[in-house]
Amino acid sequence: MKTTFTFLKQKMNFSNFWFRNGSIIVLISILVNHLFEPKNFPFNKDYEFPLFPIIVSIITGFLVILIASINFNHFKKKHFTEKINKKLLSRFLLSTLGYITLLYLILYYGLNGLINGIQSFSIYHLLKGLSISLLICTIAIVLLFSIDVYRLYKTLAIQGVLKVKQGGKITLVNYSEISFIYSENKVVYIVKTDGTTIISDFTLNEVESKINKQSFYRANRQTILHYNAIEQVKSIENGKLSIQLKPIFTTKKSFQINISRYKKQEFMNWFKDKL
């Protein structure tokens, strides 16, 4: 019963996705094609309804969404499982635009050659149309997938897992279980909220590259904090910040970490989103 309900819910979401975006594609296709050529302006005395360009735009729009959706699902399964950053998002966008460029070239040469003949090709019109199309596609992709990216980002921040290497073994530690991570004598320790400590073979820089920057903050050279571990923030002398961490459950011992005045504003920008 639960499986059937999940399937129906996914099917409804899929239908709503295409219906909503399909309606937007149709409206944009009608608007753009009426503004693209002077003879297509509604109040032009030689007005002609651009039926064929609109149909081509609608078909192309659906193909673009299909390409973007397939590529997003690929990144979601392969790359967005552990972290989401600007580099990965740029790769997703650029790779999607690359596929769209191939589609555009195929449609341009195919349709243009079919309708007007081989001699009608124009590099100027090709580059002009491609530039405008990629600009529109970039805006559309950002609008279509921004909410999905944000939800994934929030999910990773809460449900993320750190794979800790220790003496040939790998231990999975949930983000929510981590209080803070610190380095001492070149050994990295992961302190959990239950008071237990895990020794890692990573360097602190390696740990920083693997964790989600929304959940964790590199306070100084020795320490990385999880936002859930912070109990109090206060200003102290010389423009520094004093961070009071929540007591560890088993020892009831609290920890205090200072942040330099040079990182004060950066920390506050990060921490204000957690309030």
PDB file of C-alpha atoms in Angstrom:
ATOM      1  CA  MET A   1       0.000   0.000   0.000  1.00  0.00           C
ATOM      2  CA  LYS A   2       2.825   2.380   0.917  1.00  0.00           C
ATOM      3  CA  THR A   3       4.679   1.533  -2.281  1.00  0.00           C
ATOM      4  CA  THR A   4       1.563   2.248  -4.350  1.00  0.00           C
ATOM      5  CA  PHE A   5       1.047   5.579  -2.591  1.00  0.00           C
ATOM      6  CA  THR A   6       4.683   6.572  -3.200  1.00  0.00           C
ATOM      7  CA  PHE A   7       4.386   5.635  -6.873  1.00  0.00           C
ATOM      8  CA  LEU A   8       1.188   7.689  -7.279  1.00  0.00           C
ATOM      9  CA  LYS A   9       2.769  10.641  -5.484  1.00  0.00           C
ATOM     10  CA  GLN A  10       5.825  10.519  -7.744  1.00  0.00           C
ATOM     11  CA  LYS A  11       3.593  10.258 -10.804  1.00  0.00           C
ATOM     12  CA  MET A  12       1.560  13.288  -9.685  1.00  0.00           C
ATOM     13  CA  ASN A  13       4.715  15.296  -9.039  1.00  0.00           C
ATOM     14  CA  PHE A  14       6.036  14.304 -12.470  1.00  0.00           C
ATOM     15  CA  SER A  15       2.770  15.326 -14.157  1.00  0.00           C
ATOM     16  CA  ASN A  16       2.633  18.625 -12.259  1.00  0.00           C
ATOM     17  CA  PHE A  17       6.262  19.340 -13.187  1.00  0.00           C
ATOM     18  CA  TRP A  18       5.613  18.940 -16.916  1.00  0.00           C
ATOM     19  CA  PHE A  19       2.226  20.661 -16.852  1.00  0.00           C
ATOM     20  CA  ARG A  20       3.565  23.683 -14.988  1.00  0.00           C
ATOM     21  CA  ASN A  21       6.727  24.021 -17.049  1.00  0.00           C
ATOM     22  CA  GLY A  22       4.904  23.138 -20.274  1.00  0.00           C
ATOM     23  CA  SER A  23       2.518  26.039 -19.727  1.00  0.00           C
ATOM     24  CA  ILE A  24       5.463  28.366 -19.161  1.00  0.00           C
ATOM     25  CA  ILE A  25       7.175  27.126 -22.337  1.00  0.00           C
ATOM     26  CA  VAL A  26       4.063  27.756 -24.430  1.00  0.00           C
ATOM     27  CA  LEU A  27       3.630  31.289 -23.069  1.00  0.00           C
ATOM     28  CA  ILE A  28       7.307  32.172 -23.518  1.00  0.00           C
ATOM     29  CA  SER A  29       7.338  30.698 -27.046  1.00  0.00           C
ATOM     30  CA  ILE A  30       4.348  32.815 -28.086  1.00  0.00           C
ATOM     31  CA  LEU A  31       5.784  35.969 -26.513  1.00  0.00           C
ATOM     32  CA  VAL A  32       9.354  35.606 -27.820  1.00  0.00           C
ATOM     33  CA  ASN A  33       8.323  34.728 -31.369  1.00  0.00           C
ATOM     34  CA  HIS A  34       5.995  37.725 -31.519  1.00  0.00           C
ATOM     35  CA  LEU A  35       8.845  40.028 -30.481  1.00  0.00           C
ATOM     36  CA  PHE A  36      11.660  38.415 -32.467  1.00  0.00           C
ATOM     37  CA  GLU A  37      10.609  39.621 -35.946  1.00  0.00           C
ATOM     38  CA  PRO A  38       9.043  43.038 -36.761  1.00  0.00           C
ATOM     39  CA  LYS A  39       6.454  41.422 -39.040  1.00  0.00           C
ATOM     40  CA  ASN A  40       5.266  39.320 -36.082  1.00  0.00           C
ATOM     41  CA  PHE A  41       4.396  42.346 -33.948  1.00  0.00           C
ATOM     42  CA  PRO A  42       0.634  42.153 -33.242  1.00  0.00           C
ATOM     43  CA  PHE A  43       0.012  45.740 -34.459  1.00  0.00           C
ATOM     44  CA  ASN A  44       2.132  45.493 -37.590  1.00  0.00           C
ATOM     45  CA  LYS A  45       0.081  46.011 -40.763  1.00  0.00           C
ATOM     46  CA  ASP A  46       1.780  42.950 -42.322  1.00  0.00           C
ATOM     47  CA  TYR A  47       1.273  40.879 -39.178  1.00  0.00           C
ATOM     48  CA  GLU A  48       1.623  37.119 -39.562  1.00  0.00           C
ATOM     49  CA  PHE A  49       1.006  34.679 -36.753  1.00  0.00           C
ATOM     50  CA  PRO A  50       4.358  32.837 -36.304  1.00  0.00           C
ATOM     51  CA  LEU A  51       2.833  29.389 -36.001  1.00  0.00           C
ATOM     52  CA  PHE A  52       5.788  27.355 -37.223  1.00  0.00           C
ATOM     53  CA  PRO A  53       8.413  29.159 -35.078  1.00  0.00           C
ATOM     54  CA  ILE A  54       6.144  28.796 -32.048  1.00  0.00           C
ATOM     55  CA  ILE A  55       5.750  25.053 -32.613  1.00  0.00           C
ATOM     56  CA  VAL A  56       9.525  24.681 -33.045  1.00  0.00           C
ATOM     57  CA  SER A  57      10.123  26.727 -29.875  1.00  0.00           C
ATOM     58  CA  ILE A  58       7.680  24.612 -27.863  1.00  0.00           C
ATOM     59  CA  ILE A  59       9.251  21.345 -29.033  1.00  0.00           C
ATOM     60  CA  THR A  60      12.731  22.727 -28.376  1.00  0.00           C
ATOM     61  CA  GLY A  61      11.665  23.938 -24.936  1.00  0.00           C
ATOM     62  CA  PHE A  62      10.421  20.490 -23.956  1.00  0.00           C
ATOM     63  CA  LEU A  63      13.648  18.931 -25.236  1.00  0.00           C
ATOM     64  CA  VAL A  64      15.704  21.441 -23.241  1.00  0.00           C
ATOM     65  CA  ILE A  65      13.797  20.646 -20.039  1.00  0.00           C
ATOM     66  CA  LEU A  66      14.196  16.933 -20.725  1.00  0.00           C
ATOM     67  CA  ILE A  67      17.958  17.306 -21.223  1.00  0.00           C
ATOM     68  CA  ALA A  68      18.306  19.475 -18.111  1.00  0.00           C
ATOM     69  CA  SER A  69      16.208  17.058 -16.015  1.00  0.00           C
ATOM     70  CA  ILE A  70      18.201  14.007 -17.115  1.00  0.00           C
ATOM     71  CA  ASN A  71      21.496  15.775 -16.431  1.00  0.00           C
ATOM     72  CA  PHE A  72      20.264  17.039 -13.050  1.00  0.00           C
ATOM     73  CA  ASN A  73      19.227  13.534 -12.003  1.00  0.00           C
ATOM     74  CA  HIS A  74      22.655  12.282 -13.081  1.00  0.00           C
ATOM     75  CA  PHE A  75      24.403  14.892 -10.917  1.00  0.00           C
ATOM     76  CA  LYS A  76      21.929  14.257  -8.097  1.00  0.00           C
ATOM     77  CA  LYS A  77      22.830  10.553  -7.982  1.00  0.00           C
ATOM     78  CA  LYS A  78      26.556  10.800  -8.704  1.00  0.00           C
ATOM     79  CA  HIS A  79      27.794  14.190  -7.466  1.00  0.00           C
ATOM     80  CA  PHE A  80      25.211  15.798  -5.182  1.00  0.00           C
ATOM     81  CA  THR A  81      25.120  12.902  -2.716  1.00  0.00           C
ATOM     82  CA  GLU A  82      27.890  14.190  -0.441  1.00  0.00           C
ATOM     83  CA  LYS A  83      28.246  17.893  -1.161  1.00  0.00           C
ATOM     84  CA  ILE A  84      26.904  20.750  -3.238  1.00  0.00           C
ATOM     85  CA  ASN A  85      29.194  23.661  -4.047  1.00  0.00           C
ATOM     86  CA  LYS A  86      29.702  26.320  -6.713  1.00  0.00           C
ATOM     87  CA  LYS A  87      32.121  24.139  -8.665  1.00  0.00           C
ATOM     88  CA  LEU A  88      29.650  21.249  -8.979  1.00  0.00           C
ATOM     89  CA  LEU A  89      26.760  23.571  -9.803  1.00  0.00           C
ATOM     90  CA  SER A  90      28.870  25.239 -12.501  1.00  0.00           C
ATOM     91  CA  ARG A  91      29.717  21.819 -13.937  1.00  0.00           C
ATOM     92  CA  PHE A  92      26.035  20.925 -14.022  1.00  0.00           C
ATOM     93  CA  LEU A  93      25.081  24.185 -15.734  1.00  0.00           C
ATOM     94  CA  LEU A  94      27.928  24.146 -18.278  1.00  0.00           C
ATOM     95  CA  SER A  95      27.438  20.484 -19.175  1.00  0.00           C
ATOM     96  CA  THR A  96      23.698  21.065 -19.627  1.00  0.00           C
ATOM     97  CA  LEU A  97      24.371  24.073 -21.859  1.00  0.00           C
ATOM     98  CA  GLY A  98      26.826  21.939 -23.825  1.00  0.00           C
ATOM     99  CA  TYR A  99      24.147  19.336 -24.553  1.00  0.00           C
ATOM    100  CA  ILE A 100      21.708  22.110 -25.446  1.00  0.00           C
ATOM    101  CA  THR A 101      24.267  23.565 -27.866  1.00  0.00           C
ATOM    102  CA  LEU A 102      24.516  20.213 -29.641  1.00  0.00           C
ATOM    103  CA  LEU A 103      20.725  20.072 -29.836  1.00  0.00           C
ATOM    104  CA  TYR A 104      20.603  23.603 -31.224  1.00  0.00           C
ATOM    105  CA  LEU A 105      23.186  22.844 -33.928  1.00  0.00           C
ATOM    106  CA  ILE A 106      21.314  19.724 -34.973  1.00  0.00           C
ATOM    107  CA  LEU A 107      17.998  21.578 -35.164  1.00  0.00           C
ATOM    108  CA  TYR A 108      19.504  24.621 -36.889  1.00  0.00           C
ATOM    109  CA  TYR A 109      21.266  22.731 -39.635  1.00  0.00           C
ATOM    110  CA  GLY A 110      18.522  20.141 -39.948  1.00  0.00           C
ATOM    111  CA  LEU A 111      15.526  22.480 -40.140  1.00  0.00           C
ATOM    112  CA  ASN A 112      17.311  25.236 -42.018  1.00  0.00           C
ATOM    113  CA  GLY A 113      18.687  22.828 -44.582  1.00  0.00           C
ATOM    114  CA  LEU A 114      15.331  21.117 -44.949  1.00  0.00           C
ATOM    115  CA  ILE A 115      13.381  24.354 -45.449  1.00  0.00           C
ATOM    116  CA  ASN A 116      15.796  26.746 -47.151  1.00  0.00           C
ATOM    117  CA  GLY A 117      18.530  24.565 -48.602  1.00  0.00           C
ATOM    118  CA  ILE A 118      22.219  24.159 -47.840  1.00  0.00           C
ATOM    119  CA  GLN A 119      23.227  27.592 -49.222  1.00  0.00           C
ATOM    120  CA  SER A 120      21.122  29.471 -46.656  1.00  0.00           C
ATOM    121  CA  PHE A 121      23.400  28.844 -43.681  1.00  0.00           C
ATOM    122  CA  SER A 122      24.655  31.992 -41.928  1.00  0.00           C
ATOM    123  CA  ILE A 123      27.294  31.967 -39.206  1.00  0.00           C
ATOM    124  CA  TYR A 124      26.027  35.323 -37.937  1.00  0.00           C
ATOM    125  CA  HIS A 125      22.446  34.110 -37.515  1.00  0.00           C
ATOM    126  CA  LEU A 126      23.707  30.830 -36.046  1.00  0.00           C
ATOM    127  CA  LEU A 127      25.801  32.556 -33.359  1.00  0.00           C
ATOM    128  CA  LYS A 128      23.108  35.153 -32.685  1.00  0.00           C
ATOM    129  CA  GLY A 129      20.390  32.558 -32.237  1.00  0.00           C
ATOM    130  CA  LEU A 130      22.664  30.303 -30.182  1.00  0.00           C
ATOM    131  CA  SER A 131      23.678  33.137 -27.843  1.00  0.00           C
ATOM    132  CA  ILE A 132      20.082  34.191 -27.233  1.00  0.00           C
ATOM    133  CA  SER A 133      18.982  30.577 -26.768  1.00  0.00           C
ATOM    134  CA  LEU A 134      21.754  29.823 -24.239  1.00  0.00           C
ATOM    135  CA  LEU A 135      20.950  32.990 -22.303  1.00  0.00           C
ATOM    136  CA  ILE A 136      17.267  32.052 -22.082  1.00  0.00           C
ATOM    137  CA  CYS A 137      18.147  28.449 -21.196  1.00  0.00           C
ATOM    138  CA  THR A 138      20.531  29.578 -18.449  1.00  0.00           C
ATOM    139  CA  ILE A 139      17.817  31.704 -16.829  1.00  0.00           C
ATOM    140  CA  ALA A 140      15.271  28.891 -17.217  1.00  0.00           C
ATOM    141  CA  ILE A 141      17.595  26.241 -15.716  1.00  0.00           C
ATOM    142  CA  VAL A 142      18.405  28.444 -12.720  1.00  0.00           C
ATOM    143  CA  LEU A 143      14.708  29.104 -12.086  1.00  0.00           C
ATOM    144  CA  LEU A 144      13.636  25.488 -12.639  1.00  0.00           C
ATOM    145  CA  PHE A 145      16.206  23.792 -10.415  1.00  0.00           C
ATOM    146  CA  SER A 146      17.039  26.399  -7.764  1.00  0.00           C
ATOM    147  CA  ILE A 147      14.413  25.018  -5.354  1.00  0.00           C
ATOM    148  CA  ASP A 148      15.581  21.420  -5.901  1.00  0.00           C
ATOM    149  CA  VAL A 149      19.205  22.435  -5.313  1.00  0.00           C
ATOM    150  CA  TYR A 150      18.252  24.294  -2.140  1.00  0.00           C
ATOM    151  CA  ARG A 151      16.328  21.283  -0.812  1.00  0.00           C
ATOM    152  CA  LEU A 152      19.258  18.983  -1.539  1.00  0.00           C
ATOM    153  CA  TYR A 153      21.610  21.423   0.143  1.00  0.00           C
ATOM    154  CA  LYS A 154      19.446  21.556   3.261  1.00  0.00           C
ATOM    155  CA  THR A 155      19.111  17.768   3.295  1.00  0.00           C
ATOM    156  CA  LEU A 156      22.875  17.310   3.094  1.00  0.00           C
ATOM    157  CA  ALA A 157      23.344  19.802   5.895  1.00  0.00           C
ATOM    158  CA  ILE A 158      21.062  17.802   8.169  1.00  0.00           C
ATOM    159  CA  GLN A 159      21.426  14.225   6.951  1.00  0.00           C
ATOM    160  CA  GLY A 160      24.998  14.310   5.652  1.00  0.00           C
ATOM    161  CA  VAL A 161      27.461  11.588   6.583  1.00  0.00           C
ATOM    162  CA  LEU A 162      31.212  11.902   7.080  1.00  0.00           C
ATOM    163  CA  LYS A 163      33.242   8.840   6.064  1.00  0.00           C
ATOM    164  CA  VAL A 164      36.057   8.645   8.593  1.00  0.00           C
ATOM    165  CA  LYS A 165      39.169   6.638   7.715  1.00  0.00           C
ATOM    166  CA  GLN A 166      40.861   5.064  10.707  1.00  0.00           C
ATOM    167  CA  GLY A 167      43.554   2.384  10.535  1.00  0.00           C
ATOM    168  CA  GLY A 168      42.224   0.806   7.356  1.00  0.00           C
ATOM    169  CA  LYS A 169      38.620   0.991   8.558  1.00  0.00           C
ATOM    170  CA  ILE A 170      35.875   3.390   7.488  1.00  0.00           C
ATOM    171  CA  THR A 171      33.394   4.665  10.067  1.00  0.00           C
ATOM    172  CA  LEU A 172      30.254   6.516   9.019  1.00  0.00           C
ATOM    173  CA  VAL A 173      29.421   9.457  11.279  1.00  0.00           C
ATOM    174  CA  ASN A 174      26.239  11.478  10.799  1.00  0.00           C
ATOM    175  CA  TYR A 175      26.659  15.253  10.780  1.00  0.00           C
ATOM    176  CA  SER A 176      24.077  15.526  13.543  1.00  0.00           C
ATOM    177  CA  GLU A 177      26.301  13.347  15.787  1.00  0.00           C
ATOM    178  CA  ILE A 178      29.352  15.608  15.488  1.00  0.00           C
ATOM    179  CA  SER A 179      30.015  18.306  18.072  1.00  0.00           C
ATOM    180  CA  PHE A 180      33.354  19.530  16.748  1.00  0.00           C
ATOM    181  CA  ILE A 181      36.547  18.351  15.067  1.00  0.00           C
ATOM    182  CA  TYR A 182      40.023  19.344  16.177  1.00  0.00           C
ATOM    183  CA  SER A 183      43.659  18.646  15.400  1.00  0.00           C
ATOM    184  CA  GLU A 184      46.354  18.022  18.008  1.00  0.00           C
ATOM    185  CA  ASN A 185      49.923  16.938  17.293  1.00  0.00           C
ATOM    186  CA  LYS A 186      48.919  16.316  13.649  1.00  0.00           C
ATOM    187  CA  VAL A 187      46.184  13.885  14.722  1.00  0.00           C
ATOM    188  CA  VAL A 188      42.547  14.721  13.916  1.00  0.00           C
ATOM    189  CA  TYR A 189      39.885  13.913  16.522  1.00  0.00           C
ATOM    190  CA  ILE A 190      36.132  13.910  15.878  1.00  0.00           C
ATOM    191  CA  VAL A 191      34.193  14.623  19.072  1.00  0.00           C
ATOM    192  CA  LYS A 192      30.623  13.329  19.016  1.00  0.00           C
ATOM    193  CA  THR A 193      27.696  14.739  20.960  1.00  0.00           C
ATOM    194  CA  ASP A 194      27.570  11.612  23.130  1.00  0.00           C
ATOM    195  CA  GLY A 195      31.103  12.268  24.378  1.00  0.00           C
ATOM    196  CA  THR A 196      32.914   9.615  22.351  1.00  0.00           C
ATOM    197  CA  THR A 197      35.910  10.571  20.228  1.00  0.00           C
ATOM    198  CA  ILE A 198      36.984   9.076  16.910  1.00  0.00           C
ATOM    199  CA  ILE A 199      40.579   9.302  15.697  1.00  0.00           C
ATOM    200  CA  SER A 200      40.866   9.936  11.978  1.00  0.00           C
ATOM    201  CA  ASP A 201      43.633   9.368   9.439  1.00  0.00           C
ATOM    202  CA  PHE A 202      42.568  12.593   7.688  1.00  0.00           C
ATOM    203  CA  THR A 203      44.256  15.932   8.035  1.00  0.00           C
ATOM    204  CA  LEU A 204      41.992  18.783   9.095  1.00  0.00           C
ATOM    205  CA  ASN A 205      42.204  20.243   5.588  1.00  0.00           C
ATOM    206  CA  GLU A 206      40.998  16.937   4.129  1.00  0.00           C
ATOM    207  CA  VAL A 207      38.081  16.827   6.558  1.00  0.00           C
ATOM    208  CA  GLU A 208      37.167  20.408   5.656  1.00  0.00           C
ATOM    209  CA  SER A 209      37.035  19.527   1.959  1.00  0.00           C
ATOM    210  CA  LYS A 210      34.594  16.666   2.627  1.00  0.00           C
ATOM    211  CA  ILE A 211      32.056  18.282   4.942  1.00  0.00           C
ATOM    212  CA  ASN A 212      29.142  20.576   4.139  1.00  0.00           C
ATOM    213  CA  LYS A 213      30.059  24.227   4.636  1.00  0.00           C
ATOM    214  CA  GLN A 214      26.522  25.055   5.703  1.00  0.00           C
ATOM    215  CA  SER A 215      26.763  22.813   8.770  1.00  0.00           C
ATOM    216  CA  PHE A 216      30.428  23.289   9.673  1.00  0.00           C
ATOM    217  CA  TYR A 217      32.787  26.220  10.115  1.00  0.00           C
ATOM    218  CA  ARG A 218      36.584  26.257  10.243  1.00  0.00           C
ATOM    219  CA  ALA A 219      37.095  28.365  13.361  1.00  0.00           C
ATOM    220  CA  ASN A 220      40.893  28.303  13.289  1.00  0.00           C
ATOM    221  CA  ARG A 221      43.807  26.114  12.256  1.00  0.00           C
ATOM    222  CA  GLN A 222      42.953  23.476  14.861  1.00  0.00           C
ATOM    223  CA  THR A 223      39.146  23.408  15.033  1.00  0.00           C
ATOM    224  CA  ILE A 224      36.037  22.872  12.901  1.00  0.00           C
ATOM    225  CA  LEU A 225      32.657  23.523  14.541  1.00  0.00           C
ATOM    226  CA  HIS A 226      29.211  22.119  13.896  1.00  0.00           C
ATOM    227  CA  TYR A 227      26.557  24.814  14.318  1.00  0.00           C
ATOM    228  CA  ASN A 228      24.448  22.585  16.601  1.00  0.00           C
ATOM    229  CA  ALA A 229      27.332  22.477  19.086  1.00  0.00           C
ATOM    230  CA  ILE A 230      27.367  26.255  19.618  1.00  0.00           C
ATOM    231  CA  GLU A 231      25.707  27.401  22.831  1.00  0.00           C
ATOM    232  CA  GLN A 232      26.848  31.013  23.121  1.00  0.00           C
ATOM    233  CA  VAL A 233      28.686  33.639  21.079  1.00  0.00           C
ATOM    234  CA  LYS A 234      30.103  36.778  22.664  1.00  0.00           C
ATOM    235  CA  SER A 235      32.597  39.508  21.819  1.00  0.00           C
ATOM    236  CA  ILE A 236      35.819  39.726  23.822  1.00  0.00           C
ATOM    237  CA  GLU A 237      38.941  41.871  23.794  1.00  0.00           C
ATOM    238  CA  ASN A 238      40.772  42.890  20.606  1.00  0.00           C
ATOM    239  CA  GLY A 239      37.679  42.365  18.440  1.00  0.00           C
ATOM    240  CA  LYS A 240      37.699  38.591  18.919  1.00  0.00           C
ATOM    241  CA  LEU A 241      34.757  36.251  19.440  1.00  0.00           C
ATOM    242  CA  SER A 242      34.423  33.667  22.179  1.00  0.00           C
ATOM    243  CA  ILE A 243      32.404  30.591  21.185  1.00  0.00           C
ATOM    244  CA  GLN A 244      30.991  28.536  24.029  1.00  0.00           C
ATOM    245  CA  LEU A 245      30.162  24.986  22.946  1.00  0.00           C
ATOM    246  CA  LYS A 246      27.437  22.867  24.490  1.00  0.00           C
ATOM    247  CA  PRO A 247      28.600  20.457  27.188  1.00  0.00           C
ATOM    248  CA  ILE A 248      29.411  16.950  25.979  1.00  0.00           C
ATOM    249  CA  PHE A 249      26.709  14.596  27.229  1.00  0.00           C
ATOM    250  CA  THR A 250      28.849  12.104  29.118  1.00  0.00           C
ATOM    251  CA  THR A 251      31.470  14.387  30.649  1.00  0.00           C
ATOM    252  CA  LYS A 252      29.259  17.483  31.074  1.00  0.00           C
ATOM    253  CA  LYS A 253      32.390  19.397  30.077  1.00  0.00           C
ATOM    254  CA  SER A 254      31.986  22.478  27.892  1.00  0.00           C
ATOM    255  CA  PHE A 255      34.559  23.860  25.499  1.00  0.00           C
ATOM    256  CA  GLN A 256      35.443  27.399  24.565  1.00  0.00           C
ATOM    257  CA  ILE A 257      36.994  28.452  21.263  1.00  0.00           C
ATOM    258  CA  ASN A 258      38.178  31.899  20.226  1.00  0.00           C
ATOM    259  CA  ILE A 259      37.790  33.315  16.734  1.00  0.00           C
ATOM    260  CA  SER A 260      40.148  36.052  15.591  1.00  0.00           C
ATOM    261  CA  ARG A 261      38.929  39.501  14.622  1.00  0.00           C
ATOM    262  CA  TYR A 262      39.937  38.752  11.020  1.00  0.00           C
ATOM    263  CA  LYS A 263      37.404  35.892  10.818  1.00  0.00           C
ATOM    264  CA  LYS A 264      34.783  37.539  13.015  1.00  0.00           C
ATOM    265  CA  GLN A 265      32.599  38.901  10.198  1.00  0.00           C
ATOM    266  CA  GLU A 266      32.922  35.718   8.140  1.00  0.00           C
ATOM    267  CA  PHE A 267      31.795  33.649  11.113  1.00  0.00           C
ATOM    268  CA  MET A 268      28.850  35.938  11.868  1.00  0.00           C
ATOM    269  CA  ASN A 269      27.711  35.789   8.225  1.00  0.00           C
ATOM    270  CA  TRP A 270      27.778  31.986   8.463  1.00  0.00           C
ATOM    271  CA  PHE A 271      26.187  31.805  11.911  1.00  0.00           C
ATOM    272  CA  LYS A 272      23.309  34.243  11.302  1.00  0.00           C
ATOM    273  CA  ASP A 273      21.716  31.787   8.874  1.00  0.00           C
ATOM    274  CA  LYS A 274      21.477  29.244  11.689  1.00  0.00           C
ATOM    275  CA  LEU A 275      19.505  31.494  14.032  1.00  0.00           C
TER     276      LEU A 275
END
